[in-house]
XYZ file of C-alpha atoms in Angstrom:
280
model
C -22.467 9.742 8.163
C -25.365 12.010 7.218
C -25.843 15.252 9.095
C -27.645 14.699 12.361
C -26.877 10.984 12.614
C -24.389 9.340 14.947
C -21.148 7.916 13.661
C -21.291 4.120 13.470
C -19.352 1.984 15.934
C -16.375 0.448 14.145
C -14.471 -2.663 15.216
C -10.998 -3.429 13.903
C -10.430 -7.200 13.705
C -6.746 -8.107 14.029
C -5.881 -11.401 12.374
C -3.956 -14.305 13.878
C -1.331 -16.693 12.543
C -2.305 -18.549 9.394
C -3.332 -15.468 7.409
C 0.208 -14.755 6.192
C 1.299 -15.142 2.577
C 4.446 -14.229 0.685
C 4.277 -10.729 -0.735
C 1.559 -9.547 1.639
C 1.460 -5.753 1.583
C 4.103 -5.402 -1.134
C 2.018 -3.138 -3.349
C 0.665 -1.240 -0.356
C 4.254 -0.596 0.718
C 5.016 0.886 -2.697
C 1.910 3.059 -2.851
C 0.950 4.165 0.679
C 3.229 6.431 2.687
C 1.615 5.747 6.083
C 1.790 1.994 5.520
C 5.421 2.175 4.377
C 6.512 4.313 7.325
C 5.218 1.792 9.876
C 6.760 -1.200 8.084
C 10.094 0.620 7.921
C 9.871 1.468 11.619
C 9.085 -2.134 12.600
C 11.887 -3.412 10.378
C 14.356 -1.083 12.085
C 13.114 -2.041 15.569
C 13.589 -5.748 14.828
C 17.111 -5.537 13.398
C 18.497 -6.836 16.704
C 15.858 -9.579 17.016
C 15.732 -11.137 13.532
C 18.605 -12.378 11.402
C 16.964 -11.142 8.210
C 15.093 -7.989 7.244
C 11.381 -8.061 8.079
C 10.668 -6.464 4.695
C 12.528 -9.276 2.937
C 10.519 -11.894 4.839
C 7.242 -10.196 3.930
C 7.862 -9.137 0.351
C 10.501 -11.324 -1.302
C 9.697 -14.733 -2.793
C 13.144 -16.046 -1.817
C 12.113 -15.751 1.864
C 8.649 -17.304 1.508
C 9.707 -20.335 3.559
C 10.801 -18.111 6.456
C 7.404 -16.431 6.531
C 5.902 -19.809 7.480
C 8.176 -20.059 10.521
C 6.578 -18.815 13.725
C 9.461 -16.569 14.789
C 9.009 -14.561 11.560
C 5.284 -15.042 10.970
C 4.098 -13.375 14.146
C 6.064 -10.093 13.922
C 5.304 -9.896 10.195
C 1.565 -10.162 10.802
C 1.570 -7.596 13.593
C 3.721 -5.173 11.583
C 1.368 -5.532 8.611
C -1.660 -4.837 10.801
C -0.111 -1.826 12.506
C 0.717 -0.452 9.066
C -2.842 -1.050 7.839
C -4.240 0.677 10.922
C -2.015 3.680 10.199
C -3.364 3.778 6.649
C -6.984 3.641 7.851
C -6.278 6.381 10.402
C -4.885 8.586 7.647
C -8.188 8.038 5.793
C -10.128 9.041 8.906
C -11.244 5.518 9.827
C -10.585 4.794 13.492
C -11.908 1.989 15.673
C -14.324 2.406 18.547
C -13.683 -1.248 19.525
C -10.909 -3.780 18.941
C -10.640 -7.542 18.821
C -7.744 -9.811 17.908
C -7.332 -13.464 17.175
C -4.436 -14.899 19.184
C -1.314 -12.895 18.237
C -3.621 -10.312 16.654
C -4.566 -9.165 20.147
C -1.115 -7.583 20.388
C -2.031 -5.333 17.462
C -5.250 -4.432 19.266
C -3.255 -3.712 22.427
C -0.993 -1.264 20.569
C -3.916 0.524 18.922
C -5.552 0.835 22.340
C -2.406 2.071 24.102
C -1.661 -0.966 26.288
C 1.791 -1.364 24.679
C 3.895 0.993 22.619
C 4.507 -0.079 19.049
C 8.196 -0.722 19.795
C 7.541 -2.799 22.897
C 4.793 -4.845 21.254
C 6.670 -5.728 18.068
C 9.704 -6.806 20.095
C 7.501 -8.809 22.469
C 5.838 -10.559 19.552
C 9.233 -11.388 18.037
C 10.308 -12.833 21.398
C 7.025 -14.735 21.639
C 7.630 -16.319 18.251
C 11.255 -17.106 19.057
C 10.397 -18.831 22.332
C 7.620 -20.848 20.711
C 10.081 -21.987 18.056
C 12.997 -22.773 20.363
C 11.279 -24.054 23.529
C 8.184 -25.866 22.242
C 8.093 -29.202 20.451
C 6.338 -29.302 17.063
C 2.649 -30.119 16.970
C -0.427 -29.756 14.797
C -3.721 -27.883 14.615
C -6.937 -28.413 12.701
C -10.226 -26.633 12.099
C -13.262 -28.746 12.933
C -16.806 -28.039 11.728
C -18.517 -28.900 14.985
C -19.703 -27.262 18.194
C -17.359 -26.903 21.171
C -19.325 -29.210 23.482
C -19.307 -32.139 21.041
C -15.608 -31.773 20.273
C -14.751 -31.459 23.970
C -16.563 -34.707 24.713
C -14.508 -36.544 22.089
C -11.273 -35.006 23.389
C -12.087 -35.948 26.973
C -12.264 -39.590 25.920
C -9.666 -39.853 23.150
C -7.742 -36.587 22.995
C -4.535 -37.172 24.924
C -2.656 -33.889 24.536
C -5.270 -32.456 22.161
C -7.424 -29.575 23.388
C -9.738 -26.910 22.026
C -7.505 -24.047 20.894
C -10.120 -21.663 19.512
C -13.873 -21.301 19.235
C -14.401 -19.242 16.103
C -18.162 -19.656 15.760
C -20.883 -21.798 17.352
C -20.139 -24.484 14.748
C -16.417 -23.998 14.100
C -13.609 -24.830 16.520
C -9.860 -25.362 16.257
C -8.080 -28.201 18.047
C -4.390 -28.399 18.887
C -1.909 -30.933 20.250
C 0.911 -33.355 19.517
C 0.977 -34.745 15.990
C 0.299 -38.407 16.947
C -2.618 -37.480 19.210
C -4.020 -35.120 16.575
C -3.896 -37.852 13.951
C -5.862 -40.184 16.227
C -8.507 -37.558 17.008
C -8.883 -36.510 13.368
C -9.381 -40.135 12.409
C -12.241 -40.401 14.919
C -13.815 -37.164 13.689
C -13.616 -38.252 10.059
C -15.240 -41.600 10.898
C -18.053 -39.568 12.471
C -18.361 -37.667 9.157
C -17.179 -34.443 10.796
C -15.447 -32.059 8.390
C -11.873 -31.216 9.383
C -9.058 -29.182 7.833
C -5.435 -29.318 8.954
C -3.826 -25.897 9.441
C -0.487 -24.825 7.979
C 1.293 -24.387 11.302
C 4.225 -26.151 12.916
C 3.404 -25.604 16.568
C 0.366 -26.554 18.653
C -0.691 -23.077 19.763
C -3.039 -22.713 22.739
C -2.222 -26.217 23.947
C -0.102 -27.721 26.715
C 2.816 -27.891 24.282
C 3.214 -24.121 24.799
C 4.022 -24.443 28.490
C 7.843 -24.682 28.159
C 7.990 -21.056 26.938
C 5.488 -19.425 29.276
C 7.820 -18.477 32.154
C 10.398 -16.802 29.916
C 7.696 -14.920 28.061
C 6.221 -13.660 31.322
C 9.636 -12.249 32.233
C 9.766 -10.503 28.849
C 6.327 -8.936 29.392
C 7.291 -7.758 32.866
C 10.214 -5.815 31.399
C 7.951 -3.459 29.424
C 5.337 -0.987 30.657
C 1.630 -1.783 30.238
C -1.188 0.763 30.430
C -4.992 0.602 30.653
C -6.672 0.460 27.254
C -7.981 3.713 25.769
C -10.221 1.895 23.257
C -12.230 -1.137 24.418
C -10.583 -4.451 23.493
C -12.537 -7.685 23.524
C -10.356 -10.301 25.200
C -9.570 -13.621 23.519
C -9.310 -15.209 26.954
C -12.747 -14.211 28.269
C -14.701 -13.168 25.173
C -15.657 -9.980 27.040
C -14.200 -6.480 27.334
C -10.589 -6.632 28.535
C -10.318 -5.262 32.060
C -7.568 -2.784 32.930
C -6.167 -5.135 35.581
C -5.726 -7.847 32.939
C -4.315 -5.519 30.275
C -1.631 -4.424 32.739
C -0.915 -7.924 34.066
C 1.860 -10.157 32.755
C -0.205 -13.131 33.948
C -2.906 -12.240 31.434
C -0.531 -12.248 28.455
C 0.752 -15.664 29.559
C -2.792 -17.063 29.868
C -3.474 -15.571 26.463
C -0.952 -18.024 24.962
C -2.298 -21.107 26.699
C -6.065 -20.499 26.870
C -8.425 -21.118 23.935
C -9.293 -18.136 21.748
C -12.925 -17.221 22.574
C -13.437 -15.405 19.282
C -17.081 -16.431 18.855
C -17.917 -15.006 22.279
C -15.956 -11.887 21.376
C -17.995 -11.287 18.226
C -21.191 -11.699 20.261
C -19.821 -9.159 22.756
C -19.173 -6.617 19.985
C -22.711 -7.086 18.676
C -24.053 -6.466 22.172
C -22.067 -3.208 22.250
C -23.708 -2.055 19.034
C -20.808 -2.454 16.605
C -22.087 -1.848 13.079
C -18.934 -1.793 10.942
C -16.273 -4.494 10.921
C -12.837 -3.873 9.417
C -10.444 -6.830 9.167
C -6.984 -5.344 9.106
């Protein structure tokens, strides 16, 4: 900034599942030392948790199908984001605020000091494994509609389908069993509501996640948690994450089941004067 002016408030936005693609970060890995060091560290940490190298899953075309599987997708995304954050830090760009989207909140939690990098990447790998092994397949879709209108339709016709994320005042994500989702999408299309099915194999943030919640809570309780050093906007509340929640295993379980209040979170960051937004 210019001499005599305050540094702008900077939010790092940590992406959720669905942003992955084969080869993501491959050139960054070749060119950026800070990025490469973090990817190598995460790969080494996960040798006991994954049956294939994290770098292979991220960078090699032969493993593109694995990258679409939840147990690999989630640690790959978090590793990528931690590596990007290390690169930005090396360039002198550091966040004053943090927000995630679903699994991205684990990246935010590491950058804020709630979890260590090792504990978080192993927790995320366990999270993905349990979702894959304990939860039946389902479906998700983006819906161009407000939350209230969608909720009214789901209350009458939804079955297992629920609101999984509120990304903006006019954009929500719904989630549930495949048959129930098909029925709801048919109703929405007949109402001329724009929908887009997501490339996922599990119904995140729905009741179909419940079979894995107890085991994941045990996993969280095994690792230390600390109050955040940088404010995180919670996906669960859409407001600043409280220290009691950051340190609670109950919170990280609710975080799986509750809808992602991303729209509220963005509004919260605006209220706190955030001027620069960096999607990592």
